[in-house]
XYZ file of C-alpha atoms in Angstrom:
511
model
C 22.946 12.356 14.400
C 26.118 10.309 14.335
C 26.131 7.019 12.447
C 26.377 5.127 15.746
C 22.938 6.467 16.698
C 21.244 4.790 13.726
C 20.261 1.163 13.271
C 21.619 -0.642 10.219
C 18.195 -0.472 8.527
C 17.902 3.248 9.208
C 21.369 3.871 7.797
C 20.468 1.852 4.731
C 17.323 3.952 4.208
C 19.361 7.144 4.584
C 22.271 6.226 2.330
C 20.978 3.921 -0.421
C 20.963 5.636 -3.825
C 20.247 2.844 -6.286
C 16.766 3.835 -7.498
C 13.202 4.121 -6.194
C 13.061 3.224 -2.505
C 10.017 2.279 -0.414
C 10.582 2.441 3.346
C 7.913 0.670 5.368
C 8.303 2.399 8.725
C 6.144 1.087 11.544
C 5.066 3.256 14.477
C 7.894 4.610 16.607
C 10.680 3.543 14.262
C 12.087 7.021 13.658
C 10.457 7.637 10.274
C 10.737 11.428 10.353
C 14.296 11.293 11.680
C 15.257 8.984 8.807
C 13.612 11.302 6.290
C 15.503 14.294 7.677
C 18.688 12.205 7.799
C 18.325 11.319 4.127
C 17.830 14.975 3.186
C 20.907 15.946 5.178
C 22.808 13.099 3.529
C 22.119 14.685 0.131
C 23.223 18.101 1.354
C 26.447 16.771 2.974
C 27.385 14.246 0.288
C 31.201 14.422 0.112
C 31.264 13.524 -3.594
C 28.150 15.164 -5.025
C 26.504 17.575 -2.555
C 23.311 19.179 -3.818
C 21.295 22.269 -2.950
C 18.141 21.732 -0.923
C 15.994 23.425 -3.559
C 16.795 20.476 -5.831
C 14.754 18.208 -3.564
C 10.958 17.988 -3.495
C 9.700 16.949 -0.054
C 6.000 16.053 0.010
C 4.186 15.855 3.353
C 0.547 15.148 4.188
C -0.288 18.310 6.178
C 0.913 21.901 6.335
C 1.847 21.374 9.982
C 4.045 18.404 9.018
C 5.700 20.512 6.308
C 6.453 23.293 8.811
C 7.840 20.788 11.299
C 9.998 19.195 8.605
C 11.424 22.567 7.608
C 12.282 23.375 11.226
C 13.940 20.019 11.807
C 16.091 20.513 8.714
C 16.939 24.016 9.911
C 18.020 22.643 13.296
C 20.158 19.946 11.651
C 21.769 22.513 9.367
C 22.509 24.801 12.298
C 24.129 21.889 14.134
C 26.242 20.999 11.106
C 27.302 24.612 10.579
C 28.403 24.859 14.217
C 30.657 21.859 13.611
C 31.826 23.100 10.191
C 31.633 26.917 10.347
C 33.760 27.329 7.236
C 31.400 25.357 4.978
C 29.940 27.824 2.473
C 27.782 25.074 1.017
C 25.975 24.461 4.318
C 25.528 28.175 4.905
C 24.030 28.436 1.431
C 21.529 25.690 2.309
C 20.344 27.676 5.314
C 19.534 30.562 2.970
C 17.903 28.342 0.345
C 15.794 26.536 2.957
C 13.186 29.315 3.010
C 12.377 28.684 -0.656
C 12.846 24.908 -0.616
C 9.994 22.759 -1.946
C 8.786 21.275 1.344
C 5.012 21.227 1.101
C 1.832 19.206 0.841
C 0.864 17.736 -2.497
C -1.910 20.300 -2.832
C 0.506 23.163 -2.174
C 2.839 21.861 -4.872
C -0.067 21.503 -7.316
C -1.252 25.018 -6.465
C 2.176 26.453 -7.286
C 2.241 24.599 -10.622
C -1.264 25.743 -11.560
C -0.637 29.367 -10.546
C 2.508 29.506 -12.669
C 1.029 27.762 -15.723
C -2.678 28.708 -15.512
C -2.722 29.760 -19.168
C -2.047 26.183 -20.299
C -5.435 24.999 -18.962
C -7.476 28.126 -19.642
C -7.835 29.281 -16.038
C -8.530 32.788 -14.800
C -5.203 33.922 -13.265
C -7.169 35.499 -10.396
C -8.675 32.167 -9.308
C -8.903 31.360 -5.621
C -9.089 28.096 -3.711
C -12.426 27.177 -2.140
C -12.362 25.492 1.254
C -14.125 22.162 1.778
C -17.308 23.717 3.207
C -17.719 26.160 0.326
C -17.114 23.399 -2.203
C -19.669 21.103 -0.582
C -22.324 23.832 -0.472
C -21.721 24.660 -4.130
C -21.980 20.979 -5.054
C -25.350 20.709 -3.308
C -26.591 23.869 -4.994
C -25.633 22.600 -8.447
C -26.997 19.103 -7.819
C -30.358 20.326 -6.532
C -30.799 22.558 -9.574
C -29.918 19.645 -11.870
C -32.387 17.305 -10.156
C -35.182 19.877 -10.476
C -34.605 19.958 -14.228
C -34.584 16.172 -14.408
C -37.860 15.939 -12.523
C -39.425 18.369 -14.976
C -37.991 16.532 -17.979
C -39.993 13.329 -17.544
C -37.216 10.881 -18.476
C -38.323 7.326 -17.625
C -34.839 6.018 -16.757
C -34.322 8.951 -14.378
C -37.562 8.220 -12.563
C -36.594 4.554 -12.333
C -33.330 5.704 -10.743
C -35.229 7.896 -8.266
C -37.573 5.028 -7.356
C -34.627 2.781 -6.544
C -32.285 5.190 -4.778
C -34.245 8.321 -3.951
C -35.710 7.233 -0.624
C -39.330 7.204 0.519
C -39.727 10.871 1.443
C -36.974 12.731 -0.410
C -34.084 12.230 -2.793
C -31.276 12.490 -0.211
C -30.180 8.937 -0.987
C -29.777 9.762 -4.662
C -27.890 12.972 -3.895
C -25.513 11.100 -1.619
C -24.920 8.433 -4.265
C -24.212 10.976 -7.026
C -21.784 12.936 -4.855
C -20.045 9.789 -3.644
C -19.487 8.538 -7.194
C -18.370 11.962 -8.380
C -15.870 12.439 -5.554
C -14.446 8.948 -5.931
C -14.037 9.395 -9.680
C -12.074 12.586 -9.028
C -9.505 10.625 -7.003
C -8.570 8.830 -10.250
C -6.465 10.283 -13.068
C -9.229 9.790 -15.647
C -12.658 10.257 -13.997
C -14.661 10.121 -17.230
C -13.042 6.878 -18.356
C -13.787 5.243 -15.009
C -17.440 6.298 -15.107
C -17.853 4.935 -18.627
C -16.191 1.698 -17.530
C -18.700 1.342 -14.686
C -21.622 1.798 -17.049
C -20.113 -0.683 -19.507
C -19.670 -3.289 -16.766
C -23.423 -3.350 -16.168
C -24.374 -3.192 -19.833
C -22.250 -6.124 -21.017
C -23.947 -9.392 -21.918
C -22.641 -12.301 -19.838
C -23.539 -15.970 -19.600
C -22.804 -16.233 -15.881
C -22.960 -13.810 -13.003
C -19.379 -14.852 -12.188
C -18.223 -12.703 -15.108
C -19.005 -9.513 -13.184
C -16.013 -7.988 -11.419
C -17.885 -7.515 -8.147
C -18.862 -11.189 -7.871
C -15.443 -12.260 -6.595
C -15.450 -9.440 -4.056
C -18.870 -10.521 -2.819
C -17.756 -14.123 -2.475
C -14.737 -12.980 -0.470
C -17.037 -11.028 1.837
C -19.265 -14.042 2.329
C -16.170 -16.128 3.032
C -15.179 -13.713 5.793
C -18.643 -13.970 7.327
C -18.476 -17.766 7.244
C -15.002 -17.637 8.769
C -16.400 -15.605 11.643
C -19.127 -18.201 12.150
C -16.522 -20.963 12.225
C -14.599 -19.171 14.964
C -17.809 -18.759 16.964
C -18.591 -22.472 16.767
C -15.041 -23.256 17.900
C -15.630 -20.949 20.868
C -18.824 -22.827 21.655
C -16.924 -26.137 21.599
C -14.375 -24.690 24.024
C -17.230 -23.770 26.375
C -18.599 -27.309 26.129
C -15.249 -28.695 27.291
C -15.201 -26.589 30.435
C -16.155 -28.265 33.751
C -19.938 -28.500 33.770
C -20.116 -27.695 30.076
C -22.738 -29.291 27.777
C -20.431 -31.948 26.324
C -23.333 -33.629 24.561
C -23.575 -30.634 22.202
C -20.100 -31.239 20.768
C -21.275 -33.722 18.108
C -23.780 -31.160 16.808
C -21.154 -28.416 16.848
C -18.677 -30.572 14.943
C -21.337 -31.187 12.300
C -21.841 -27.427 12.144
C -18.104 -26.936 11.615
C -18.085 -29.462 8.785
C -21.037 -27.780 7.097
C -19.526 -24.292 7.482
C -16.180 -25.555 6.178
C -17.934 -26.846 3.055
C -19.594 -23.457 2.552
C -16.245 -21.748 2.983
C -14.625 -23.909 0.294
C -17.528 -23.141 -2.068
C -16.625 -19.438 -1.888
C -13.776 -20.334 -4.261
C -16.159 -22.011 -6.704
C -18.895 -20.583 -8.920
C -21.706 -18.358 -7.678
C -24.271 -21.017 -8.543
C -22.433 -23.673 -6.529
C -22.178 -21.343 -3.546
C -25.908 -20.633 -3.741
C -26.697 -24.349 -3.848
C -24.500 -24.814 -0.792
C -26.465 -22.239 1.162
C -29.768 -23.769 0.028
C -28.663 -27.114 1.450
C -27.097 -25.750 4.649
C -28.918 -26.798 7.815
C -28.336 -27.045 11.549
C -29.533 -30.197 13.279
C -31.406 -29.850 16.558
C -29.286 -29.998 19.699
C -29.421 -33.135 21.782
C -31.681 -32.807 24.827
C -29.940 -32.555 28.189
C -31.110 -33.541 31.654
C -30.546 -31.242 34.621
C -29.203 -34.109 36.737
C -26.272 -34.523 34.309
C -24.428 -31.778 36.231
C -24.602 -29.265 33.401
C -23.977 -25.645 34.341
C -26.950 -23.736 32.991
C -24.961 -20.569 32.211
C -22.538 -22.519 29.994
C -25.403 -24.282 28.276
C -27.137 -20.978 27.542
C -23.931 -19.413 26.239
C -23.420 -22.284 23.788
C -27.037 -22.161 22.627
C -26.868 -18.386 22.189
C -23.665 -18.594 20.129
C -25.146 -21.287 17.908
C -28.410 -19.378 17.430
C -26.468 -16.285 16.378
C -24.490 -18.311 13.835
C -27.709 -19.792 12.465
C -29.155 -16.293 12.072
C -26.047 -15.062 10.250
C -26.118 -17.939 7.770
C -29.873 -17.631 7.305
C -29.523 -13.896 6.692
C -27.031 -14.523 3.864
C -29.357 -17.125 2.375
C -32.364 -14.794 2.453
C -30.630 -11.623 1.266
C -27.886 -12.741 -1.131
C -29.301 -16.007 -2.455
C -33.013 -15.277 -2.421
C -32.994 -15.433 -6.227
C -31.464 -17.912 -8.641
C -28.296 -16.983 -10.586
C -30.419 -16.703 -13.729
C -32.800 -14.293 -12.031
C -29.886 -12.281 -10.679
C -28.299 -12.067 -14.144
C -31.622 -10.835 -15.543
C -31.815 -8.269 -12.749
C -28.381 -7.045 -13.734
C -29.423 -6.617 -17.332
C -32.573 -4.754 -16.306
C -30.490 -2.479 -14.095
C -28.193 -1.475 -16.964
C -30.363 1.482 -18.146
C -30.719 2.684 -14.555
C -26.963 2.579 -13.998
C -26.456 4.346 -17.311
C -28.852 7.057 -16.122
C -26.915 7.328 -12.847
C -23.560 7.620 -14.610
C -25.046 10.194 -16.981
C -26.339 12.151 -13.998
C -22.906 12.076 -12.330
C -21.203 13.194 -15.548
C -23.670 16.014 -16.137
C -23.342 17.126 -12.532
C -19.555 17.185 -12.939
C -19.814 19.458 -15.978
C -22.244 21.841 -14.301
C -20.177 21.956 -11.141
C -17.102 22.794 -13.214
C -19.038 25.585 -14.931
C -20.243 26.970 -11.597
C -16.658 27.098 -10.335
C -15.476 28.812 -13.520
C -18.104 31.521 -13.119
C -16.900 32.140 -9.573
C -13.187 31.727 -10.497
C -12.721 29.136 -7.765
C -11.040 25.729 -7.666
C -11.399 22.910 -5.161
C -8.602 20.625 -3.993
C -9.428 17.975 -6.595
C -9.159 20.611 -9.343
C -5.632 21.428 -8.233
C -4.563 17.836 -8.771
C -6.295 17.402 -12.129
C -5.186 20.747 -13.590
C -1.656 20.021 -12.406
C -1.843 16.609 -14.085
C -2.980 18.236 -17.335
C -0.131 20.735 -17.197
C 2.452 18.023 -16.581
C 1.228 15.582 -19.258
C 1.045 15.860 -23.018
C -2.323 16.617 -24.556
C -1.957 14.025 -27.325
C -1.779 11.112 -24.896
C -4.803 9.199 -23.662
C -5.666 8.256 -20.118
C -4.156 4.794 -20.449
C -0.723 6.380 -20.181
C 0.805 9.749 -19.323
C 3.785 11.212 -21.165
C 5.582 14.131 -19.481
C 5.096 17.580 -20.953
C 7.911 20.068 -21.338
C 6.988 21.459 -17.895
C 7.296 17.997 -16.338
C 10.673 17.499 -18.019
C 11.867 20.758 -16.465
C 10.913 19.413 -13.038
C 12.789 16.190 -13.798
C 15.891 18.231 -14.467
C 15.387 20.342 -11.376
C 14.650 17.656 -8.767
C 17.395 15.183 -7.979
C 14.998 13.282 -5.739
C 11.377 13.379 -4.596
C 10.805 12.404 -0.973
C 7.229 11.478 -0.007
C 6.161 11.252 3.628
C 3.016 9.292 4.659
C 3.021 7.584 1.274
C 0.236 5.226 2.397
C -2.237 8.137 2.174
C -1.571 9.099 -1.450
C -4.174 8.763 -4.220
C -3.911 7.705 -7.854
C -3.872 11.262 -9.264
C -1.027 12.267 -6.958
C 0.855 9.101 -7.884
C 0.558 9.989 -11.583
C 1.874 13.507 -10.895
C 4.885 12.192 -8.970
C 5.715 9.748 -11.754
C 5.599 12.539 -14.334
C 8.078 14.782 -12.506
C 10.478 12.109 -11.219
C 13.595 10.953 -13.009
C 13.039 7.686 -14.858
C 16.584 6.639 -15.681
C 17.477 3.146 -14.517
C 19.266 2.901 -11.173
C 19.005 6.626 -10.490
C 17.594 7.553 -7.087
C 14.372 9.302 -7.924
C 11.479 8.701 -5.490
C 11.928 7.989 -1.790
C 8.620 6.860 -0.273
C 8.176 6.364 3.452
C 5.076 5.382 5.381
C 3.193 2.584 7.083
C 0.154 1.054 5.427
C -1.067 -0.108 8.850
C -1.528 3.567 9.725
C -3.552 4.451 6.628
C -6.690 6.071 8.065
C -7.684 8.453 5.280
C -9.553 6.208 2.879
C -12.639 8.281 3.639
C -10.676 11.120 2.017
C -10.045 8.836 -0.964
C -6.481 7.849 -0.139
C -5.464 4.620 -1.911
C -3.274 2.433 0.344
C -3.263 -0.163 -2.420
C -0.561 1.898 -4.142
C 1.696 1.358 -1.120
C 0.784 -2.329 -0.853
C 1.487 -2.976 -4.537
C 5.038 -1.678 -4.160
C 5.440 -3.340 -0.767
C 4.821 -6.743 -2.336
C 6.655 -6.001 -5.595
C 9.816 -4.246 -4.435
C 12.558 -6.661 -3.318
C 14.563 -6.242 -0.140
C 17.737 -6.282 -2.169
C 18.167 -3.831 -5.020
C 16.697 -5.131 -8.269
C 16.241 -3.089 -11.443
C 16.370 0.215 -9.557
C 13.694 -0.700 -6.984
C 14.058 -1.668 -3.345
C 12.125 -1.996 -0.089
C 13.489 -1.464 3.423
C 11.501 -2.352 6.548
C 11.910 -0.329 9.740
C 10.434 -2.405 12.562
C 12.379 -1.410 15.675
C 10.097 0.650 17.899
C 11.928 3.210 20.068
C 8.798 4.734 21.571
C 7.182 2.010 23.687
C 8.124 -0.508 26.359
C 8.535 -4.173 25.449
C 5.253 -5.235 27.061
C 3.306 -2.590 25.148
C 4.849 -3.835 21.905
C 4.006 -7.440 22.795
C 0.392 -6.489 23.476
C 0.124 -4.536 20.196
C 1.606 -7.425 18.214
C -0.780 -9.904 19.819
C -3.881 -7.749 19.322
C -3.244 -6.830 15.704
C -2.065 -10.346 14.914
C -5.608 -11.446 15.758
C -7.568 -8.810 13.861
C -5.450 -7.984 10.793
C -5.674 -10.510 7.961
C -5.477 -10.115 4.164
C -9.232 -10.509 3.738
C -10.029 -7.833 6.317
C -7.090 -5.436 6.368
C -5.579 -6.290 2.938
C -2.414 -7.485 4.671
C -1.343 -9.964 7.317
C 0.030 -8.635 10.595
C 2.911 -10.803 11.696
C 6.466 -11.711 10.765
C 7.751 -8.834 8.640
C 5.073 -6.409 9.843
C 5.418 -6.989 13.604
C 6.992 -4.365 15.829
C 10.364 -5.148 17.373
C 11.613 -3.506 20.595
C 14.285 -0.945 19.759
């Protein structure tokens, strides 16, 4: 594409070379075209052109990798037709077949296959698909649980009583597998599991000292916020012709009470509990039929208010049914049970690893963790990763790493990318493009927080080798569609719900 076909922001994303670059590319903004344009910019650089095999292009799916390769091929063919005498461009067409354009798992697989001896793997290992891995996990877990049942450990039976279910232990199995799989999305699974157990075992004076307490208060605050909006809707109904105007005083009192509860969510757990204990809804004023009240509006208002009352009462009965002191004691009593759970997860992980070794198979998580071990030095702990000699070779090889769909990366993959990317100040090293609003793979343990952290930290203007560029101009949809999308998501996306606010910088702009 000619420069005139690009917007100024797109050109900036293609040409900037000052360091790590995060491109927040909303839907329809030409993300893939920009990514291809940046690759071509490296290949055609008039001062320092590079070979395409000195770039690592990471995509989310194999189909996306194939499409990316074909788009680069088409761009190269177009450039060669305009510059048929360019030996460099012709060389790129040949090198393209072996260029590193692949998913993260494919890259990890190549690293592990080449350096299997460094982590003690059978060179004839194969990759298990998701179904085979899940069946093997269930087989190992069921065998482990049978042994535990026969062992007679009191803490294990306490764990089964709490999480095993009434008729079977499916609930416990699901919990063990969920914890195990989540831990494997982190660079140091064992450290995280031990940290979880330690969180429950620590002695605290107040329940506010637990990390989850703040999260729970935020959740309660969201529920109260929803109730406030419902009461405001009821007031709007009262103001309609024939509406039950006499209810407005009661509804305003409700708003005041809910506002007080909302403010208490920023205070201590005990204060919030006292607020819920004292929360009450006064009876509605009686109305006479001859007052001209429309019965359907009256019933709508009463229904809304009754639903709000039930929501507040449910929080009171479920979350604040016990005093903070009783809850703290419950936490302390749960510590041995949690320790038994973490021990069960850890033991399952070891047995599952052994079962895979006997079959010479790896799952997708293994690829990431073995690759991480190969690329980091053995003498370093999990609090930091120092590149191994293999990682340093990759740093010399790759001029830049380009990551598509960066919002769907996980913490292990992030650690791998950091190990193989150049770290010199103000040297273009990692180009990350994506849209956190389109992150839909958290169920596959993607961590959009990695994108958000950089989104908020990276400045728009280059600073210390880091920069953020926003692509907001949508070239795919009509203006009215964009207006509707902006309005809808402006209502439903807020930091407390979606971890970011939709509006201003994040809104789509007609292209």
